[in-house]
Short mmCIF file of C-alpha atoms in Angstrom, two decimals:
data_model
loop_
_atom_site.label_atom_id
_atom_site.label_comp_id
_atom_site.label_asym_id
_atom_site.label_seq_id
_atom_site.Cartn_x
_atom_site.Cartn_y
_atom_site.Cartn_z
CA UNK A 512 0.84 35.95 -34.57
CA UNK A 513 -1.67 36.89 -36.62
CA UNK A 514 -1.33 35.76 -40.41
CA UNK A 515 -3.16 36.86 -43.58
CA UNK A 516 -3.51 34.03 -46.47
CA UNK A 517 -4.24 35.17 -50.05
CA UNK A 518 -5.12 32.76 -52.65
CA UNK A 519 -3.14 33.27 -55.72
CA UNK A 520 -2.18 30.99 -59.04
CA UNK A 521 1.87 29.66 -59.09
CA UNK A 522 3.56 28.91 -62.10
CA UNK A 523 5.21 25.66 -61.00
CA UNK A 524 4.83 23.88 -64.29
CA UNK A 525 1.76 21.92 -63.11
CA UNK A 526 -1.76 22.58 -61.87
CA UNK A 527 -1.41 23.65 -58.66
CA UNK A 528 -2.82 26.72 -56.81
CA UNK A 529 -1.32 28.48 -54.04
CA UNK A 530 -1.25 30.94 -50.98
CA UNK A 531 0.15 34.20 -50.12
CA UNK A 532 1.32 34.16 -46.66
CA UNK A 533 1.26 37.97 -45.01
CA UNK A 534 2.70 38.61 -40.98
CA UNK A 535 0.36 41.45 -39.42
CA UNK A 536 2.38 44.10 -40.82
CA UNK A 537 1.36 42.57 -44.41
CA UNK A 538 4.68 41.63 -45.03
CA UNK A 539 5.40 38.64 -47.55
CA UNK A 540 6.76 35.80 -45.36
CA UNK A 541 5.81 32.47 -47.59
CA UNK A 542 4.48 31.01 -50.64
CA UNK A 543 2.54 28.08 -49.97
CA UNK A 544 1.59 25.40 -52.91
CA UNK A 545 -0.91 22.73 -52.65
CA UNK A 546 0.50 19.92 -54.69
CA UNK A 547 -1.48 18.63 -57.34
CA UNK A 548 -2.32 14.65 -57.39
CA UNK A 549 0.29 14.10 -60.13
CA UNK A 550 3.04 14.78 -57.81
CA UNK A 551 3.67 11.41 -56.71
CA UNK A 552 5.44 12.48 -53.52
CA UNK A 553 3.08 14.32 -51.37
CA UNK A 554 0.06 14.57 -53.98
CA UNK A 555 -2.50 17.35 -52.00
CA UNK A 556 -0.44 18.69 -49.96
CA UNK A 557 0.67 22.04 -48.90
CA UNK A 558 4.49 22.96 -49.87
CA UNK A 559 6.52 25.66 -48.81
CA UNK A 560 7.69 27.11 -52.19
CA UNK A 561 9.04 29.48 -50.87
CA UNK A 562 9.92 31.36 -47.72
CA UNK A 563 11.17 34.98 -46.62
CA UNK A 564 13.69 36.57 -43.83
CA UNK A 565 13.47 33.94 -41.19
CA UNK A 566 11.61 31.09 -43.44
CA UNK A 567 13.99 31.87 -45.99
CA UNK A 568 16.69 28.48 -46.57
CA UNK A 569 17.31 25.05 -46.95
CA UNK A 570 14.22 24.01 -45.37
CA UNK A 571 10.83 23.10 -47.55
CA UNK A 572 8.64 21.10 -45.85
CA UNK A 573 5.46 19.79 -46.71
CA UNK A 574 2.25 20.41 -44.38
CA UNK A 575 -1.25 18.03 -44.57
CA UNK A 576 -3.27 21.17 -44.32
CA UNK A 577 -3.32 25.25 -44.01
CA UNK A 578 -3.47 25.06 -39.99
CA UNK A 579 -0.46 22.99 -39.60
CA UNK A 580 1.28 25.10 -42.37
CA UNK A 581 0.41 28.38 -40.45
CA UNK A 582 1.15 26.94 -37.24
CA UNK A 583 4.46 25.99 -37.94
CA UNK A 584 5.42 29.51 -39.85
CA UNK A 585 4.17 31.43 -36.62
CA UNK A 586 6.41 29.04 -34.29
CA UNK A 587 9.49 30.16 -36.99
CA UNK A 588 8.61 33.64 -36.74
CA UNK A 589 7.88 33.49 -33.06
CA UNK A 590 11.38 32.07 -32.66
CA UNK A 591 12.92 34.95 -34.54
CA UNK A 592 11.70 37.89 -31.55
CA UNK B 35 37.98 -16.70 -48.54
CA UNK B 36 38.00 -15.67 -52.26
CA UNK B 37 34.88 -14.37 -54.08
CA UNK B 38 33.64 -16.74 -56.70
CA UNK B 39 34.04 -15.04 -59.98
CA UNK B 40 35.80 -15.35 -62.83
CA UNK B 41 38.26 -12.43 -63.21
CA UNK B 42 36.47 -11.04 -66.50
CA UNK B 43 33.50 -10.64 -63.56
CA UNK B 44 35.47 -9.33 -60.90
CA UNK B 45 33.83 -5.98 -59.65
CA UNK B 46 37.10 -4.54 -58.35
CA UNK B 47 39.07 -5.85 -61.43
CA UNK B 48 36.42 -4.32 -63.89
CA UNK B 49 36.70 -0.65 -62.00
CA UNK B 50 40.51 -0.46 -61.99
CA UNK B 51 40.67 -1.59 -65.63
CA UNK B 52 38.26 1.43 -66.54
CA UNK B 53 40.59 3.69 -65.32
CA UNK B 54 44.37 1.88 -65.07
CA UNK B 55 45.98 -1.15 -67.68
CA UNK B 56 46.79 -3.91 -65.50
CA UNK B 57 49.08 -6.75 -66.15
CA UNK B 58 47.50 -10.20 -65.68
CA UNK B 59 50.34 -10.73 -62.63
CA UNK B 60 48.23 -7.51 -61.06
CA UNK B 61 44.96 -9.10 -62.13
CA UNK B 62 45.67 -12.71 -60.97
CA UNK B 63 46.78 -11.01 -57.58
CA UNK B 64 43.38 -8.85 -57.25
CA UNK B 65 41.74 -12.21 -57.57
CA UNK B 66 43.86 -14.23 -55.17
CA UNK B 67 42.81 -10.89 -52.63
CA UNK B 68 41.17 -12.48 -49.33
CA UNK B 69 37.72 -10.94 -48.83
CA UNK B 70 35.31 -11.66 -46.11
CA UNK B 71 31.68 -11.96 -47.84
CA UNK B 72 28.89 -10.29 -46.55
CA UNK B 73 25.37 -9.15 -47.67
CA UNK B 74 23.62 -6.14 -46.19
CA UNK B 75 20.43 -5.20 -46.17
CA UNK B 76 18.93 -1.86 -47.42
CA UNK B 77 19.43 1.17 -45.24
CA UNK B 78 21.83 -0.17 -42.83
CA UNK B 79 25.08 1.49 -42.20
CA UNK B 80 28.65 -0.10 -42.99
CA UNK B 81 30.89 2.30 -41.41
CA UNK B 82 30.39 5.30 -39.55
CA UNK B 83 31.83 8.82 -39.29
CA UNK B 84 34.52 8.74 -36.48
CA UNK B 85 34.99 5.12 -36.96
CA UNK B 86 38.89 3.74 -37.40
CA UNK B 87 38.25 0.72 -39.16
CA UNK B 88 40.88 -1.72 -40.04
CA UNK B 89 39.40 -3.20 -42.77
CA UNK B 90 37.88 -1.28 -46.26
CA UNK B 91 34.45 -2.58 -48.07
CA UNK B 92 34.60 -3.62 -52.19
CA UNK B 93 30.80 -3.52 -53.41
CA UNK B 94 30.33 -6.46 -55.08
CA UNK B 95 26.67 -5.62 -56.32
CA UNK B 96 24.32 -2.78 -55.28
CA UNK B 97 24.40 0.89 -54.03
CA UNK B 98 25.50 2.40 -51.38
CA UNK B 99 25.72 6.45 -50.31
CA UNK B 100 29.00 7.84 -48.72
CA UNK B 101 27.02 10.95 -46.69
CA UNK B 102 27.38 13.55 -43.65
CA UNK B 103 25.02 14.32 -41.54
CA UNK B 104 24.46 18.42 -39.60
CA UNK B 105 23.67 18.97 -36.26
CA UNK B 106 19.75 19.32 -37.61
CA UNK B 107 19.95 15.70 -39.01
CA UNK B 108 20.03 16.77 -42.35
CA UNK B 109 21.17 14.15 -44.57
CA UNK B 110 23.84 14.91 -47.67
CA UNK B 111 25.20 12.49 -49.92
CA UNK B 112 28.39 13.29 -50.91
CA UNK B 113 28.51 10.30 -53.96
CA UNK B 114 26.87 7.20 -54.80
CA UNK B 115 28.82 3.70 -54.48
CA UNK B 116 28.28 0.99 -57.35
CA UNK B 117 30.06 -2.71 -57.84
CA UNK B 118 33.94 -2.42 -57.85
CA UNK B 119 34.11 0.90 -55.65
CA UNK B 120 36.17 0.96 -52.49
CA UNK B 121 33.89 3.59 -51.11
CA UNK B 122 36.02 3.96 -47.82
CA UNK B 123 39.62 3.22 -49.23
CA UNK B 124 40.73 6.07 -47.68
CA UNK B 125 40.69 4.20 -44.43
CA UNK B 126 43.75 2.51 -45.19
CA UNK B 127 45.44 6.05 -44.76
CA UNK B 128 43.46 8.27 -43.18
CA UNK B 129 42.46 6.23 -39.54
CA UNK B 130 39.54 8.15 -38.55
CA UNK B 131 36.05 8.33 -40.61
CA UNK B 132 35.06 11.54 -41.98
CA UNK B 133 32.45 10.34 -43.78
CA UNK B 134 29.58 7.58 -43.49
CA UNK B 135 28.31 4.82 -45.47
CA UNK B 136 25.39 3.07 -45.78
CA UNK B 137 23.56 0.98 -48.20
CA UNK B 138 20.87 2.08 -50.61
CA UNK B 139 19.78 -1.72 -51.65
CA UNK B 140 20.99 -5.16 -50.31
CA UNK B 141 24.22 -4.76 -51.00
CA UNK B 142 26.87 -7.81 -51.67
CA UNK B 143 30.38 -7.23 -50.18
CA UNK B 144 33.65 -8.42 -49.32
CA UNK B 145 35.60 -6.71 -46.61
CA UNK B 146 39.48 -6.47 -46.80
CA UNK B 147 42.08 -6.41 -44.03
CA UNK B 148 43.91 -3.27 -44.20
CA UNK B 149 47.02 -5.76 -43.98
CA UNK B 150 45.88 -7.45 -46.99
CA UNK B 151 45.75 -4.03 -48.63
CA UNK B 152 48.85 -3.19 -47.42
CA UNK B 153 50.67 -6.21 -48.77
CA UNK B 154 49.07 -5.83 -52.13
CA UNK B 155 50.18 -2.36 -52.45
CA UNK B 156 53.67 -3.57 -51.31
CA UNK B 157 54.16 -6.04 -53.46
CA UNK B 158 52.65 -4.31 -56.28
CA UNK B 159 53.68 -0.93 -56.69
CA UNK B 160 51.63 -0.49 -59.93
CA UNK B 161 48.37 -1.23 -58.03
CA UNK B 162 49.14 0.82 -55.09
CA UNK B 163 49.30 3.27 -58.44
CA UNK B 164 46.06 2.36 -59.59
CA UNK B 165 44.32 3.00 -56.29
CA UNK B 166 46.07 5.97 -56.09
CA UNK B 167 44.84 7.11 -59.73
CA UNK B 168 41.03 5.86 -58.18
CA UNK B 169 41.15 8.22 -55.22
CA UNK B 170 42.15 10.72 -56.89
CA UNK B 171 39.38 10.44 -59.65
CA UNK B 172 37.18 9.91 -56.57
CA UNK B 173 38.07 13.56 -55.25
CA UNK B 174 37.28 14.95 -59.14
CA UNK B 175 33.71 13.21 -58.71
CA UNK B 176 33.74 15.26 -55.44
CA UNK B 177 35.24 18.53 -57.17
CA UNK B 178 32.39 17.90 -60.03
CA UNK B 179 29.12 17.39 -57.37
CA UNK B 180 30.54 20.50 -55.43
CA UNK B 181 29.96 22.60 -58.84
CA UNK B 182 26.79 20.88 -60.03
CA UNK B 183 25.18 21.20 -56.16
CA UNK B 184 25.73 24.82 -56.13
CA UNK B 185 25.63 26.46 -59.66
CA UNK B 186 23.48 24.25 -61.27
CA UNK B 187 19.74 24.30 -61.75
CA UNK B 188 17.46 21.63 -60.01
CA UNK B 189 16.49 20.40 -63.61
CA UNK B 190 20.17 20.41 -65.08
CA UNK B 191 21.90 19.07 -61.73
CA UNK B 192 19.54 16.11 -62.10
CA UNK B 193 20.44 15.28 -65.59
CA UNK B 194 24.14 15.78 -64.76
CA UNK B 195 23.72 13.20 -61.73
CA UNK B 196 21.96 10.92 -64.34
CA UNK B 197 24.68 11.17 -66.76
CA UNK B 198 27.53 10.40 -64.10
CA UNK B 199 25.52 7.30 -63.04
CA UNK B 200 25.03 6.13 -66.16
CA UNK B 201 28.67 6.82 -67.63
CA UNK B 202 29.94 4.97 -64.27
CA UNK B 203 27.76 1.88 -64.17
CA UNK B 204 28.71 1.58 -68.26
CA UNK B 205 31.98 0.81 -67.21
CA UNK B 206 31.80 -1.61 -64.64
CA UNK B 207 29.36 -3.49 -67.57
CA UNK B 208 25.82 -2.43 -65.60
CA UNK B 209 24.13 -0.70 -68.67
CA UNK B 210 22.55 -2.35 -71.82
CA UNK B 211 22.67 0.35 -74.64
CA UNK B 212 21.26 3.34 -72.36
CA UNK B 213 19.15 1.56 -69.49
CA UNK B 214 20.45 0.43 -66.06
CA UNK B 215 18.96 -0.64 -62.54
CA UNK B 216 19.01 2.54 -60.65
CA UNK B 217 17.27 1.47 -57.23
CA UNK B 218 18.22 5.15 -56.26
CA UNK B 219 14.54 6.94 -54.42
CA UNK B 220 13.13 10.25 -55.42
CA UNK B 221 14.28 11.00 -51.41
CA UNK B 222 18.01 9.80 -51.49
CA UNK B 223 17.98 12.06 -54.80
CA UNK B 224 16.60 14.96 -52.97
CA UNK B 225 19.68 14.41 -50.65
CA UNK B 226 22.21 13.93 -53.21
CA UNK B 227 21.34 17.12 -54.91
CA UNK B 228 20.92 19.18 -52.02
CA UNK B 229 16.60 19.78 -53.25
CA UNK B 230 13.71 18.51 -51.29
CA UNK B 231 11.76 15.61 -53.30
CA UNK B 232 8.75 17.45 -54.00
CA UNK B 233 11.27 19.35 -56.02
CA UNK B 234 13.19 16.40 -57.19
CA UNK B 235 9.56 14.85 -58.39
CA UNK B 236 9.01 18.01 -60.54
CA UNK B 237 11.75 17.60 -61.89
CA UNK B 238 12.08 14.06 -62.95
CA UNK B 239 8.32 14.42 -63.88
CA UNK B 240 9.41 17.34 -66.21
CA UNK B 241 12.13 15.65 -67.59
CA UNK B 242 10.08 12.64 -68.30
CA UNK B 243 7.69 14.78 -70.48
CA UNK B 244 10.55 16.49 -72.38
CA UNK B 245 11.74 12.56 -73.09
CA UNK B 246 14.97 12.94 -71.42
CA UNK B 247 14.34 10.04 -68.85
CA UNK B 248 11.98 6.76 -68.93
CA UNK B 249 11.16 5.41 -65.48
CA UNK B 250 9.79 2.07 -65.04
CA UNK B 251 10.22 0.73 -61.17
CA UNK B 252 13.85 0.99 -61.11
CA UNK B 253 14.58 0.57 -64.43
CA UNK B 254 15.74 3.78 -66.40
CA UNK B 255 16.32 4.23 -70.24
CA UNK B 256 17.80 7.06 -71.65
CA UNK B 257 16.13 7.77 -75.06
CA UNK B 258 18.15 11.04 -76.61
CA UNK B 259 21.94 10.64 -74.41
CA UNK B 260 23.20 13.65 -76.11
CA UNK B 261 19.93 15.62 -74.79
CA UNK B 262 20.23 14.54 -71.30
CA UNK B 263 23.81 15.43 -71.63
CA UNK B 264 23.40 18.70 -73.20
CA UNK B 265 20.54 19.36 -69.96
CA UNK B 266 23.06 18.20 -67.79
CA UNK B 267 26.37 20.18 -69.21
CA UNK B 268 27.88 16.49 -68.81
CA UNK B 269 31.61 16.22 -69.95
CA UNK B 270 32.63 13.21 -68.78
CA UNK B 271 36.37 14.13 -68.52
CA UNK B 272 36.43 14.41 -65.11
CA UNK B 273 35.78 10.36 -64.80
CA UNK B 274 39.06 9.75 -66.33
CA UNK B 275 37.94 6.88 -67.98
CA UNK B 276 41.01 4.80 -69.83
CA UNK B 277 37.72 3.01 -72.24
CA UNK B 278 36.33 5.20 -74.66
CA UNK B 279 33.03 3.20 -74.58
CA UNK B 280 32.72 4.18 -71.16
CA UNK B 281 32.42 7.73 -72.40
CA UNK B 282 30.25 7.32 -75.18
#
């Protein structure tokens, strides 16, 4: 699966930039933030904020980069053909 | 064998007094209770779900988490244990383990034979009342999480957890003024409140700057109580606390 990432600024209370995540029929699947180095938990890493139709739940990990973030949204929406 | 403390610094004593008036026959015969001593290490397990135990666990110092886990291996703790709970009382009615506990800390504890219990509770009908009373507040700490895990804000359900600790370690004679040990990590939070801890660490980070909370280690002081309560909706009520200091 082919996915589209769009930068874009999230208003979690700190400094922290984030991504857009689009499916190939630019659909909104996932908002991605990279943690900024005050978060003492997983400072620079990528968060799943927040995630749509078959992200959407309980489950926010946290990724190292982008490609294992991607990766493991395709394998989620993979599993839900 | 019989834990060495006086009976002003007896854990179990201490709890059922915050909740139930006990004559000193009923206190002398909590003392003379047989325990078998033990200390546990952080993170290990003391019972199990699906266990049938015939003995139940008095913390004598530390914390421990009674929790469930799904099928995905997703952890939720269901309370926090402190000195002078019975977190698995129940097991002297209810045979099989619904439930599982395991420490947070090292955790000091004595271990009592269901027969023990049994004989206790026989012979005095007030303190079978007492642990009766202590259940049933137990289930109203249960009712409370229920409400504060599902309707309640990340931010507010945090402050409400911190409230309930505090208000509960007060009375077992844990807190100085407003600060207490609370050895509790930004993860076992995340799975007490049902939030993952990148959320929990927002949170405590935000509640920090609005001077709610001061963390230092495991040390944390409460500067403005009636703020954190207001964040928190905390009524303490539901504690059923018989000392009004307690509730402060």
């Amino acid at each position: 699966m082919t996915l589209t990432l769009q930068p874009i600024k999230v208003a979690t209370g700190f400094d922290e930039d984030g991504m857009i995540v689009l499916d190939e029929k630019q659909r909104l699947v996932a908002v991605l933030v990279h943690l900024s180095d005050e978060n003492e938990v997983a400072p620079g890493q990528w968060y799943l904020e927040a995630g749509f139709g078959r992200l959407d739940g309980i489950n926010h990990p946290v990724f190292a980069d982008l490609d294992a973030a991607q990766e493991w949204i395709s394998q989620c929406l993979a599993r839900g053909r | 064998m019989h834990a060495s403390f006086p009976s002003q610094d007896n854990p179990l004593i201490r709890k059922l007094e915050s909740i139930f008036t006990l004559t000193d026959d009923e206190r002398q015969a909590l003392q003379n209770l047989s325990m078998q001593l033990a200390v546990i290490k952080e993170d290990q397990d003391i019972v199990r779900e699906g266990d049938r135990p015939s003995r139940s666990c008095l913390i004598l110092s530390g914390f421990t988490a009674t929790y469930k886990i799904t099928a995905g291996g997703k952890r939720q703790i269901v309370t926090f244990g402190m000195a002078g709970d019975i977190p698995d009382l129940q097991s002297l009615h209810l045979k099989v383990l619904d439930i599982s506990i395991g420490t947070l800390t090292q955790c000091r504890v004595g271990f009592i034979t269901h027969d023990d219990l049994r004989n206790l509770c026989t012979r005095y009908p007030r303190i079978t009342a007492a642990f009766w009373r202590e259940t049933l507040i137990e289930g109203a700490i249960f009712r409370e999480w229920v409400t504060n895990v599902g309707r309640r804000e990340a931010y507010n359900r945090m402050a409400h957890m911190l409230c309930e600790l505090l208000v509960r370690l007060r009375a077992v004679g844990l807190v100085e003024g407003y600060s207490c040990d609370l050895p509790i990590t930004q993860g076992e939070f995340a799975d007490a409140l049902g939030i993952t801890t990148v959320h929990v660490n927002r949170v405590l980070q935000q509640m920090r700057a609005d001077g709610l909370i001061e963390l230092k280690g495991d040390r944390l002081n409460i500067p403005d109580w009636e703020k954190l309560k207001q964040a928190g909706e905390f009524d303490p009520t539901y504690l059923h606390l018989e000392i009004d200091q307690a509730a402060a």
